[in-house]
């Protein structure tokens, strides 16, 4: 998988690429990341990459010429792969989009700064626009790293554990079950007995139930789209009943009232 990142601050991405799983994926030739400084494609004396907006108003807009020149120089014209603009106006990023993008052998990421990019970049160069959420950052560099990170995890062999990406929250449609490691007791808080039992079928069921419960409590919207099996439905029904019972108990008048 190859990423070409176009940015005015490409140096901010490097430290993250030089650590842990991304670094290992690069060393193992599973991942290539090329960082391109858009400023290198300016042709004027002062290397200007932005200008004031036509029509007035505050802020600066990234000029189209160096962006087109950089992307077309590296990727050809028309570009040989998807060109994704990171912008709060894009489609909201999800694990499903990460899966979809991981099918491409090569992706270009264009990081906006300031008020954004000249609209002609959007109209005639960019093939997709992605937002990482409904908030505004100072630039697209963190979103670009976020995409690279989440897509790299999906490359077979990139994670130490070959099944690591399968159980992830969102990958299955459920949030992930809770994890524990040694010690079995810490400050008096014990790890659930079932995890120490060595009974793999029971552990699997417990993990599934916990994932269901966590999703129900934190992200019920995900559960609406999830295909429950018979045991899942039985478990959730039991929990619902327990909650109804405990609410009723709490509402019951006590002997003093
Ligand atoms: N650039 C600034 N804010 C952003 C966001 N939320 N997503 C993607 N790119 C951005």
Coordinates of N, CA and C and ligand atoms in Angstrom, one line a residue:
X1 N 0.8 -1.2 0.0 CA 0.0 0.0 0.0 C 0.9 1.2 0.0
X2 N 0.5 2.2 -0.9 CA 1.4 3.4 -1.0 C 0.5 4.6 -0.7
X3 N 1.0 5.5 0.1 CA 0.4 6.8 0.3 C 1.3 7.9 -0.2
X4 N 0.7 8.9 -0.9 CA 1.5 10.1 -1.2 C 0.7 11.2 -0.5
X5 N 1.4 11.9 0.4 CA 0.8 13.0 1.2 C 1.3 14.3 0.7
X6 N 0.4 15.2 0.3 CA 0.7 16.5 -0.1 C 0.3 17.5 1.0
X7 N 1.3 18.3 1.4 CA 1.0 19.1 2.6 C 2.0 20.3 2.6
X8 N 1.6 21.4 3.4 CA 2.5 22.5 3.6 C 3.4 22.2 4.8
X9 N 3.1 21.2 5.6 CA 3.9 20.9 6.8 C 4.2 19.4 6.8
X10 N 4.8 18.8 5.8 CA 4.9 17.4 5.7 C 5.8 16.8 6.9
X11 N 6.7 17.7 7.4 CA 7.6 17.2 8.4 C 6.8 16.8 9.7
X12 N 5.6 17.3 9.9 CA 4.9 16.9 11.1 C 4.4 15.5 11.1
X13 N 4.4 14.9 9.9 CA 3.9 13.5 9.9 C 5.0 12.5 10.2
X14 N 6.2 12.9 9.9 CA 7.4 11.9 10.0 C 7.5 11.2 11.3
X15 N 7.5 11.9 12.5 CA 7.7 11.2 13.7 C 6.7 10.1 14.0
X16 N 5.5 10.3 13.6 CA 4.5 9.2 13.8 C 4.8 8.0 12.9
X17 N 5.3 8.3 11.7 CA 5.5 7.2 10.8 C 6.8 6.4 11.3
X18 N 7.6 7.0 12.1 CA 8.8 6.4 12.6 C 8.7 5.6 13.8
X19 N 7.4 5.3 14.2 CA 7.2 4.6 15.5 C 6.3 3.4 15.3
X20 N 6.6 2.4 16.1 CA 5.7 1.2 16.3 C 5.2 0.5 15.0
X21 N 3.9 0.3 14.9 CA 3.3 -0.5 13.8 C 3.6 0.1 12.4
X22 N 3.5 1.4 12.3 CA 3.7 2.0 11.0 C 5.1 1.8 10.6
X23 N 6.0 2.0 11.5 CA 7.4 1.9 11.2 C 7.7 0.5 10.8
X24 N 7.2 -0.5 11.5 CA 7.4 -1.9 11.2 C 6.8 -2.3 9.8
X25 N 5.6 -1.7 9.5 CA 5.0 -2.0 8.2 C 5.9 -1.4 7.1
X26 N 6.5 -0.3 7.3 CA 7.4 0.3 6.3 C 8.6 -0.5 6.1
X27 N 9.2 -0.9 7.3 CA 10.4 -1.8 7.2 C 10.1 -3.1 6.5
X28 N 8.9 -3.6 6.7 CA 8.6 -4.9 6.0 C 8.0 -4.8 4.6
X29 N 8.1 -3.6 4.1 CA 7.6 -3.3 2.7 C 6.1 -3.5 2.5
X30 N 5.4 -3.4 3.6 CA 3.9 -3.5 3.5 C 3.3 -2.1 3.2
X31 N 4.1 -1.1 3.6 CA 3.6 0.3 3.5 C 4.7 1.2 3.0
X32 N 4.3 2.1 2.1 CA 5.2 3.1 1.6 C 4.5 4.5 1.8
X33 N 5.1 5.4 2.5 CA 4.5 6.8 2.6 C 5.5 7.8 2.0
X34 N 5.1 8.5 1.0 CA 5.9 9.6 0.5 C 5.3 10.9 0.9
X35 N 6.1 11.8 1.5 CA 5.6 13.1 1.9 C 6.1 14.1 0.9
X36 N 5.2 14.9 0.4 CA 5.5 16.0 -0.6 C 5.2 17.3 0.0
X37 N 6.2 18.2 -0.1 CA 6.0 19.6 0.4 C 5.4 20.4 -0.8
X38 N 4.2 20.9 -0.7 CA 3.5 21.6 -1.8 C 4.4 22.8 -2.2
X39 N 5.0 23.4 -1.2 CA 5.8 24.6 -1.4 C 6.9 24.4 -2.4
X40 N 7.4 23.2 -2.5 CA 8.5 22.9 -3.5 C 8.0 23.1 -4.9
X41 N 6.7 23.2 -5.2 CA 6.2 23.3 -6.5 C 5.8 24.8 -6.8
X42 N 6.1 25.7 -5.9 CA 5.8 27.1 -6.2 C 6.9 27.6 -7.2
X43 N 6.6 28.6 -8.0 CA 7.6 29.1 -9.0 C 8.0 30.5 -8.8
X44 N 7.3 31.2 -7.8 CA 7.6 32.6 -7.6 C 8.8 32.7 -6.5
X45 N 9.3 33.9 -6.5 CA 10.5 34.2 -5.6 C 10.2 33.9 -4.2
X46 N 9.0 34.2 -3.7 CA 8.7 34.1 -2.3 C 8.0 32.8 -1.9
X47 N 7.9 31.9 -2.9 CA 7.3 30.6 -2.6 C 5.9 30.7 -2.0
X48 N 5.1 31.5 -2.6 CA 3.7 31.8 -2.0 C 2.8 30.6 -2.3
X49 N 2.1 30.1 -1.2 CA 1.2 29.0 -1.4 C -0.3 29.4 -1.1
X50 N -0.5 30.6 -0.6 CA -1.9 31.0 -0.3 C -2.1 32.5 -0.6
X51 N -3.4 32.9 -0.7 CA -3.7 34.2 -1.1 C -5.0 34.6 -0.5
X52 N -5.4 35.9 -0.5 CA -6.6 36.3 0.1 C -7.8 35.9 -0.8
X53 N -9.0 35.7 -0.2 CA -10.1 35.2 -1.0 C -10.7 36.3 -1.9
X54 N -11.0 35.9 -3.2 CA -11.8 36.9 -4.0 C -13.1 37.1 -3.3
X55 N -13.6 38.4 -3.4 CA -14.9 38.7 -2.8 C -14.7 39.2 -1.4
X56 N -13.5 39.2 -0.8 CA -13.2 39.7 0.5 C -13.5 38.6 1.6
X57 N -13.4 39.1 2.8 CA -13.6 38.2 3.9 C -12.2 37.8 4.5
X58 N -12.3 37.2 5.7 CA -11.0 36.9 6.4 C -10.4 35.6 5.9
X59 N -9.2 35.4 6.4 CA -8.5 34.1 6.2 C -7.8 34.1 4.8
X60 N -7.1 33.0 4.6 CA -6.3 32.8 3.4 C -6.8 31.5 2.7
X61 N -6.6 31.5 1.4 CA -7.0 30.3 0.7 C -5.8 29.7 0.0
X62 N -5.6 28.4 0.0 CA -4.5 27.8 -0.7 C -4.6 27.9 -2.2
X63 N -3.6 28.4 -2.8 CA -3.6 28.6 -4.3 C -3.6 27.3 -5.1
X64 N -4.3 27.4 -6.2 CA -4.4 26.1 -7.0 C -3.1 25.7 -7.7
X65 N -2.3 26.6 -8.2 CA -1.2 26.2 -9.1 C -0.2 25.2 -8.4
X66 N 0.3 25.5 -7.2 CA 1.3 24.6 -6.7 C 0.7 23.2 -6.3
X67 N -0.6 23.2 -6.0 CA -1.3 22.0 -5.6 C -1.4 21.1 -6.9
X68 N -1.9 21.7 -8.0 CA -2.1 20.9 -9.2 C -0.7 20.5 -9.7
X69 N 0.3 21.4 -9.7 CA 1.6 21.0 -10.1 C 2.2 19.8 -9.3
X70 N 2.1 19.9 -8.0 CA 2.6 18.8 -7.2 C 1.9 17.5 -7.4
X71 N 0.6 17.5 -7.4 CA -0.1 16.2 -7.6 C 0.1 15.7 -9.0
X72 N 0.1 16.5 -10.0 CA 0.2 16.0 -11.4 C 1.7 15.5 -11.6
X73 N 2.6 16.2 -11.0 CA 4.0 15.8 -11.2 C 4.2 14.4 -10.6
X74 N 3.7 14.2 -9.4 CA 3.9 12.9 -8.7 C 3.0 11.8 -9.3
X75 N 1.8 12.1 -9.6 CA 0.8 11.1 -9.9 C 0.4 11.1 -11.4
X76 N 0.9 12.0 -12.2 CA 0.5 12.1 -13.6 C -0.8 12.8 -13.8
X77 N -1.2 13.0 -15.0 CA -2.5 13.8 -15.3 C -3.3 13.0 -16.4
X78 N -4.5 12.5 -16.0 CA -5.1 12.6 -14.7 C -4.4 11.7 -13.7
X79 N -4.5 12.0 -12.4 CA -3.8 11.2 -11.4 C -4.1 9.7 -11.4
X80 N -3.1 8.9 -11.2 CA -3.2 7.5 -11.3 C -3.9 6.8 -10.2
X81 N -4.3 7.5 -9.2 CA -5.0 6.9 -8.0 C -6.0 7.9 -7.4
X82 N -6.8 7.4 -6.4 CA -7.7 8.4 -5.8 C -6.9 9.5 -5.1
X83 N -7.5 10.7 -5.2 CA -6.9 11.9 -4.6 C -7.9 12.4 -3.5
X84 N -7.6 12.2 -2.3 CA -8.5 12.5 -1.2 C -8.1 13.8 -0.5
X85 N -9.1 14.7 -0.5 CA -8.9 16.0 0.2 C -9.4 15.8 1.7
X86 N -8.6 16.1 2.7 CA -9.0 16.1 4.1 C -9.6 17.4 4.4
X87 N -10.9 17.4 4.7 CA -11.6 18.6 4.9 C -12.9 18.3 5.8
X88 N -13.2 19.3 6.7 CA -14.4 19.1 7.5 C -15.7 18.9 6.7
X89 N -15.6 19.3 5.4 CA -16.8 19.2 4.6 C -17.0 17.9 3.9
X90 N -16.0 16.9 4.1 CA -16.0 15.6 3.4 C -17.0 14.7 4.1
X91 N -17.1 13.5 3.5 CA -17.9 12.4 4.1 C -17.2 12.0 5.4
X92 N -18.0 11.7 6.4 CA -17.4 11.4 7.7 C -16.8 10.0 7.7
X93 N -15.6 10.0 8.2 CA -14.8 8.7 8.1 C -15.3 7.7 9.1
X94 N -15.3 6.4 8.6 CA -15.7 5.3 9.5 C -14.8 4.1 9.2
X95 N -15.0 3.1 10.0 CA -14.2 1.8 9.7 C -14.6 1.3 8.3
X96 N -15.8 1.4 7.9 CA -16.2 0.9 6.6 C -15.5 1.6 5.5
X97 N -15.3 2.9 5.7 CA -14.5 3.7 4.6 C -13.1 3.2 4.6
X98 N -12.5 3.0 5.8 CA -11.2 2.5 5.9 C -11.0 1.2 5.2
X99 N -12.0 0.3 5.3 CA -12.0 -1.0 4.6 C -12.0 -0.8 3.1
X100 N -12.9 0.1 2.7 CA -13.1 0.4 1.3 C -11.8 1.0 0.7
X101 N -11.1 1.9 1.4 CA -9.9 2.5 0.9 C -8.7 1.5 0.9
X102 N -8.8 0.5 1.8 CA -7.7 -0.4 1.9 C -7.6 -1.3 0.7
X103 N -8.6 -1.3 -0.2 CA -8.6 -2.1 -1.4 C -7.7 -1.4 -2.5
X104 N -7.4 -0.1 -2.3 CA -6.6 0.6 -3.3 C -5.1 0.3 -3.0
X105 N -4.3 0.1 -4.1 CA -2.9 -0.1 -3.9 C -2.2 1.2 -3.6
X106 N -2.8 2.3 -4.0 CA -2.2 3.6 -3.8 C -3.2 4.7 -3.6
X107 N -2.9 5.6 -2.7 CA -3.9 6.7 -2.4 C -3.1 8.0 -2.2
X108 N -3.6 9.1 -2.7 CA -3.0 10.4 -2.5 C -3.8 11.2 -1.5
X109 N -3.2 11.8 -0.5 CA -3.9 12.6 0.5 C -3.5 14.0 0.4
X110 N -4.4 14.9 0.3 CA -4.1 16.3 0.2 C -4.6 17.0 1.5
X111 N -3.6 17.6 2.1 CA -4.0 18.3 3.4 C -4.2 19.8 3.2
X112 N -5.4 20.2 3.5 CA -5.7 21.6 3.5 C -5.2 22.3 4.7
X113 N -5.0 23.6 4.6 CA -4.6 24.5 5.7 C -5.4 25.8 5.6
X114 N -5.3 26.7 6.5 CA -6.0 28.0 6.5 C -7.5 27.8 6.3
X115 N -8.1 28.7 5.5 CA -9.6 28.6 5.3 C -9.9 27.4 4.4
X116 N -8.9 26.9 3.7 CA -9.2 25.7 2.8 C -8.5 25.9 1.4
X117 N -8.9 25.1 0.5 CA -8.2 25.2 -0.8 C -9.1 25.9 -1.9
X118 N -8.5 26.4 -2.9 CA -9.3 27.0 -4.0 C -10.3 26.0 -4.5
X119 N -11.5 26.4 -4.8 CA -12.5 25.4 -5.1 C -12.2 24.6 -6.4
X120 N -11.3 25.2 -7.3 CA -11.0 24.5 -8.5 C -10.2 23.2 -8.2
X121 N -9.5 23.2 -7.1 CA -8.8 21.9 -6.7 C -9.9 20.8 -6.4
X122 N -10.9 21.2 -5.7 CA -12.0 20.3 -5.4 C -12.7 19.8 -6.6
X123 N -12.9 20.8 -7.5 CA -13.7 20.4 -8.7 C -13.0 19.6 -9.7
X124 N -11.6 19.8 -9.9 CA -10.9 19.3 -11.0 C -9.8 18.4 -10.7
X125 N -9.5 18.2 -9.4 CA -8.3 17.4 -9.1 C -8.6 16.3 -8.1
X126 N -9.4 16.7 -7.1 CA -9.8 15.8 -6.0 C -10.9 14.8 -6.4
X127 N -10.7 13.5 -6.0 CA -11.7 12.5 -6.3 C -12.6 12.1 -5.2
X128 N -12.2 12.5 -4.0 CA -13.0 12.2 -2.8 C -12.6 13.2 -1.7
X129 N -13.6 13.4 -0.7 CA -13.3 14.3 0.4 C -13.7 13.6 1.7
X130 N -12.8 13.7 2.6 CA -13.1 13.0 3.9 C -12.9 13.9 5.1
X131 N -13.8 13.8 6.0 CA -13.8 14.5 7.3 C -13.6 13.5 8.4
X132 N -12.8 13.8 9.4 CA -12.7 12.8 10.5 C -13.6 13.1 11.6
X133 N -14.5 14.1 11.5 CA -15.5 14.4 12.5 C -16.0 15.8 12.4
X134 N -17.0 16.1 13.1 CA -17.6 17.4 13.1 C -16.9 18.4 14.0
X135 N -15.7 18.7 13.7 CA -14.9 19.7 14.4 C -13.9 20.2 13.4
X136 N -13.3 21.4 13.7 CA -12.4 21.9 12.7 C -11.0 22.0 13.3
X137 N -10.0 21.4 12.6 CA -8.6 21.4 13.0 C -7.9 22.5 12.2
X138 N -6.6 22.7 12.5 CA -5.9 23.8 11.8 C -5.4 23.3 10.4
X139 N -5.5 22.0 10.2 CA -5.0 21.5 8.9 C -5.4 20.0 8.8
X140 N -5.1 19.5 7.6 CA -5.5 18.1 7.3 C -4.4 17.1 7.6
X141 N -3.3 17.5 8.3 CA -2.2 16.6 8.6 C -2.6 15.5 9.6
X142 N -3.2 15.9 10.7 CA -3.7 14.8 11.6 C -4.7 13.9 11.0
X143 N -5.7 14.4 10.3 CA -6.6 13.5 9.6 C -5.9 12.6 8.6
X144 N -4.8 13.1 7.9 CA -4.1 12.2 7.0 C -3.4 11.1 7.7
X145 N -2.8 11.4 8.8 CA -2.2 10.3 9.6 C -3.2 9.3 10.2
X146 N -4.3 9.9 10.5 CA -5.4 9.0 11.0 C -5.8 8.0 10.0
X147 N -6.0 8.5 8.7 CA -6.3 7.5 7.6 C -5.2 6.5 7.4
X148 N -4.0 7.0 7.4 CA -2.9 6.1 7.1 C -2.8 5.0 8.2
X149 N -3.0 5.4 9.5 CA -2.9 4.5 10.6 C -4.0 3.5 10.5
X150 N -5.3 3.9 10.3 CA -6.4 3.0 10.3 C -6.4 2.1 9.1
X151 N -5.9 2.5 8.0 CA -5.8 1.6 6.8 C -4.6 0.7 6.9
X152 N -3.5 1.1 7.5 CA -2.4 0.2 7.6 C -2.7 -1.0 8.5
X153 N -3.5 -0.8 9.6 CA -3.9 -1.9 10.4 C -4.7 -3.0 9.7
X154 N -5.2 -2.6 8.5 CA -6.0 -3.6 7.7 C -5.2 -4.3 6.7
X155 N -3.9 -3.9 6.6 CA -3.0 -4.6 5.6 C -2.6 -6.0 6.2
X156 N -2.9 -7.1 5.5 CA -2.5 -8.4 6.1 C -1.1 -8.4 6.5
X157 N -0.8 -8.8 7.7 CA 0.6 -8.9 8.2 C 1.1 -7.6 8.9
X158 N 0.3 -6.6 8.9 CA 0.8 -5.3 9.5 C 0.7 -5.4 11.0
X159 N -0.2 -6.1 11.6 CA -0.4 -6.2 13.0 C 0.3 -7.5 13.5
X160 N 0.8 -7.4 14.7 CA 1.5 -8.6 15.3 C 0.5 -9.8 15.3
X161 N -0.7 -9.5 15.7 CA -1.7 -10.6 15.8 C -2.5 -10.6 14.5
X162 N -2.5 -11.7 13.8 CA -3.1 -11.8 12.4 C -4.6 -11.5 12.5
X163 N -5.3 -11.8 13.6 CA -6.7 -11.6 13.7 C -7.0 -10.2 14.4
X164 N -5.9 -9.5 14.7 CA -6.1 -8.2 15.5 C -7.2 -7.3 15.0
X165 N -7.2 -7.1 13.7 CA -8.1 -6.1 13.2 C -9.6 -6.6 13.1
X166 N -9.7 -7.9 13.2 CA -11.1 -8.5 13.1 C -12.0 -8.2 14.2
X167 N -11.4 -8.3 15.5 CA -12.2 -8.1 16.7 C -12.4 -6.6 17.0
X168 N -11.7 -5.7 16.3 CA -11.7 -4.3 16.7 C -13.2 -3.8 16.9
X169 N -13.3 -2.8 17.7 CA -14.6 -2.1 17.8 C -14.9 -1.6 16.4
X170 N -16.1 -1.8 16.0 CA -16.6 -1.3 14.6 C -16.4 -2.3 13.5
X171 N -15.3 -3.1 13.6 CA -15.0 -4.1 12.5 C -16.2 -5.1 12.4
X172 N -16.7 -5.5 13.5 CA -17.7 -6.5 13.5 C -19.1 -5.9 13.5
X173 N -19.1 -4.6 13.8 CA -20.4 -3.9 13.9 C -20.8 -3.7 15.4
X174 N -20.0 -4.3 16.3 CA -20.2 -4.1 17.7 C -18.9 -3.4 18.3
X175 N -19.1 -2.8 19.5 CA -17.9 -2.3 20.2 C -17.2 -3.5 20.8
X176 N -15.9 -3.4 21.0 CA -15.2 -4.5 21.5 C -15.5 -4.8 23.0
X177 N -15.3 -6.1 23.4 CA -15.5 -6.5 24.8 C -14.3 -6.0 25.6
X178 N -14.4 -5.9 27.0 CA -13.4 -5.4 27.8 C -12.2 -6.4 27.9
X179 N -11.0 -5.8 28.0 CA -9.7 -6.6 28.1 C -9.1 -6.5 29.5
X180 N -8.5 -7.6 29.9 CA -7.7 -7.6 31.1 C -6.4 -8.3 30.9
X181 N -5.4 -7.9 31.7 CA -4.2 -8.6 31.7 C -3.7 -8.8 33.1
X182 N -2.5 -9.5 33.3 CA -2.0 -9.6 34.7 C -1.8 -8.3 35.4
X183 N -1.9 -8.2 36.7 CA -2.3 -9.2 37.6 C -3.8 -9.6 37.7
X184 N -4.1 -10.8 38.1 CA -5.5 -11.2 38.2 C -6.3 -10.4 39.2
X185 N -5.5 -9.8 40.2 CA -6.2 -8.9 41.2 C -5.3 -7.7 41.4
X186 N -5.9 -6.5 41.3 CA -5.2 -5.3 41.4 C -6.0 -4.4 42.3
X187 N -5.4 -4.0 43.4 CA -6.0 -3.1 44.4 C -7.4 -3.7 44.8
X188 N -7.5 -5.0 44.9 CA -8.7 -5.6 45.3 C -9.7 -5.8 44.1
X189 N -9.4 -5.3 42.9 CA -10.3 -5.5 41.8 C -9.9 -6.7 41.0
X190 N -10.8 -7.7 41.0 CA -10.5 -8.9 40.4 C -10.9 -9.0 38.9
X191 N -10.2 -9.7 38.1 CA -10.5 -10.0 36.7 C -11.7 -10.9 36.8
X192 N -12.7 -10.8 35.9 CA -13.8 -11.8 35.9 C -13.4 -13.2 35.9
X193 N -14.0 -14.0 36.7 CA -13.5 -15.4 36.9 C -13.5 -16.2 35.6
X194 N -14.5 -15.9 34.7 CA -14.6 -16.7 33.5 C -13.3 -16.6 32.7
X195 N -12.7 -15.5 32.7 CA -11.4 -15.3 31.9 C -10.3 -16.1 32.4
X196 N -10.4 -16.5 33.7 CA -9.3 -17.4 34.2 C -9.7 -18.8 34.2
X197 N -10.9 -19.2 33.7 CA -11.4 -20.5 33.8 C -10.7 -21.5 32.8
X198 N -10.2 -20.9 31.7 CA -9.6 -21.8 30.7 C -10.7 -22.5 29.8
X199 N -11.9 -22.1 30.0 CA -13.0 -22.7 29.2 C -13.3 -21.7 28.0
X200 N -12.8 -22.1 26.8 CA -12.8 -21.2 25.7 C -14.2 -20.9 25.2
X201 N -15.0 -21.9 25.2 CA -16.4 -21.6 24.7 C -17.1 -20.6 25.6
X202 N -16.9 -20.8 26.9 CA -17.5 -19.8 27.9 C -16.9 -18.4 27.7
X203 N -15.6 -18.4 27.5 CA -14.9 -17.1 27.3 C -15.5 -16.4 26.1
X204 N -15.6 -17.2 25.0 CA -16.1 -16.6 23.8 C -17.5 -16.0 24.0
X205 N -18.4 -16.8 24.7 CA -19.7 -16.3 25.0 C -19.7 -15.0 25.8
X206 N -18.9 -15.1 26.9 CA -18.8 -13.9 27.7 C -18.4 -12.7 27.0
X207 N -17.4 -12.8 26.1 CA -16.9 -11.7 25.3 C -18.0 -11.2 24.4
X208 N -18.7 -12.1 23.8 CA -19.8 -11.7 22.9 C -20.8 -10.9 23.7
X209 N -21.2 -11.4 24.8 CA -22.3 -10.8 25.7 C -21.8 -9.4 26.1
X210 N -20.5 -9.3 26.5 CA -20.0 -8.0 26.9 C -20.0 -7.0 25.8
X211 N -19.6 -7.5 24.6 CA -19.6 -6.6 23.4 C -21.0 -6.1 23.1
X212 N -22.0 -7.0 23.2 CA -23.4 -6.6 23.0 C -23.9 -5.6 24.0
X213 N -23.5 -5.8 25.3 CA -23.9 -5.0 26.4 C -23.3 -3.6 26.2
X214 N -22.0 -3.6 25.9 CA -21.3 -2.3 25.7 C -21.9 -1.5 24.6
X215 N -22.2 -2.2 23.5 CA -22.8 -1.5 22.3 C -24.2 -1.0 22.7
X216 N -24.9 -1.8 23.4 CA -26.3 -1.4 23.8 C -26.2 -0.1 24.6
X217 N -25.3 -0.1 25.6 CA -25.2 1.1 26.5 C -24.6 2.3 25.9
X218 N -23.6 2.1 25.1 CA -22.8 3.3 24.6 C -23.2 3.7 23.1
X219 N -23.5 2.7 22.3 CA -23.8 3.0 20.9 C -25.0 2.2 20.4
X220 N -26.2 2.5 21.0 CA -27.4 1.7 20.6 C -27.7 1.8 19.1
X221 N -27.2 2.9 18.4 CA -27.4 3.1 17.0 C -26.7 2.0 16.2
X222 N -25.6 1.5 16.7 CA -24.9 0.4 16.0 C -25.6 -0.9 16.1
X223 N -26.3 -1.1 17.3 CA -27.0 -2.4 17.5 C -28.2 -2.5 16.5
X224 N -28.8 -1.3 16.2 CA -29.9 -1.4 15.3 C -29.6 -2.0 13.9
X225 N -28.3 -1.8 13.5 CA -27.9 -2.3 12.2 C -27.3 -3.7 12.3
X226 N -27.1 -4.2 13.5 CA -26.4 -5.4 13.7 C -27.3 -6.6 13.6
X227 N -26.8 -7.7 12.9 CA -27.7 -8.9 12.9 C -27.4 -9.8 14.1
X228 N -28.4 -9.8 15.0 CA -28.3 -10.6 16.2 C -28.6 -12.0 16.0
X229 N -27.9 -13.0 16.6 CA -28.3 -14.4 16.5 C -29.2 -14.7 17.7
X230 N -29.7 -16.0 17.8 CA -30.7 -16.3 18.8 C -30.1 -16.1 20.2
X231 N -28.8 -16.5 20.4 CA -28.2 -16.4 21.8 C -28.1 -14.9 22.1
X232 N -27.7 -14.1 21.1 CA -27.6 -12.6 21.4 C -28.9 -12.1 21.9
X233 N -30.0 -12.5 21.2 CA -31.3 -11.9 21.5 C -31.7 -12.4 22.9
X234 N -31.5 -13.6 23.2 CA -31.8 -14.2 24.6 C -31.1 -13.4 25.6
X235 N -29.8 -13.1 25.4 CA -28.9 -12.4 26.4 C -29.5 -11.0 26.6
X236 N -29.8 -10.3 25.5 CA -30.2 -8.9 25.6 C -31.6 -8.8 26.3
X237 N -32.4 -9.8 26.0 CA -33.8 -9.8 26.6 C -33.7 -10.0 28.1
X238 N -32.8 -10.9 28.5 CA -32.5 -11.1 29.9 C -32.1 -9.9 30.6
X239 N -31.1 -9.2 30.0 CA -30.6 -8.0 30.6 C -31.7 -6.9 30.7
X240 N -32.5 -6.8 29.6 CA -33.6 -5.8 29.6 C -34.5 -6.1 30.8
X241 N -34.8 -7.4 31.0 CA -35.8 -7.7 32.0 C -35.1 -7.4 33.4
X242 N -33.8 -7.7 33.5 CA -33.2 -7.4 34.8 C -33.2 -5.9 35.1
X243 N -33.1 -5.1 34.0 CA -33.1 -3.6 34.2 C -34.5 -3.1 34.6
X244 N -35.5 -3.7 34.0 CA -36.9 -3.4 34.3 C -37.2 -3.7 35.8
X245 N -36.7 -5.0 36.2 CA -36.9 -5.4 37.6 C -36.3 -4.5 38.6
X246 N -35.0 -4.1 38.2 CA -34.3 -3.2 39.2 C -34.9 -1.8 39.3
X247 N -35.5 -1.3 38.2 CA -36.2 0.0 38.2 C -37.4 -0.2 39.1
X248 N -38.2 -1.3 38.9 CA -39.4 -1.4 39.7 C -39.1 -1.5 41.2
X249 N -38.0 -2.2 41.5 CA -37.6 -2.4 42.9 C -37.2 -1.0 43.5
X250 N -36.6 -0.2 42.7 CA -36.2 1.2 43.2 C -37.4 2.1 43.4
X251 N -38.4 1.8 42.5 CA -39.6 2.7 42.6 C -40.6 2.3 43.8
X252 N -40.4 1.0 44.2 CA -41.3 0.5 45.3 C -41.1 1.3 46.6
X253 N -42.2 1.6 47.2 CA -42.0 2.4 48.5 C -41.3 1.5 49.5
X254 N -40.4 2.1 50.3 CA -39.8 1.4 51.4 C -40.7 1.4 52.6
X255 N -40.4 0.6 53.6 CA -41.2 0.5 54.8 C -41.3 1.9 55.6
X256 N -40.2 2.7 55.5 CA -40.3 4.0 56.2 C -41.1 5.0 55.5
X257 N -41.4 4.9 54.2 CA -42.1 6.0 53.5 C -43.6 5.8 53.5
Ligands
LIG1 N1 -9.2 19.7 8.3 C1 -9.6 20.5 9.3 N2 -10.6 19.9 10.1 C2 -10.8 18.7 9.5 C3 -11.6 17.5 9.8 N3 -12.5 17.6 10.8 N4 -11.5 16.5 9.0 C4 -10.6 16.4 8.0 N5 -9.8 17.4 7.7 C5 -9.9 18.5 8.4

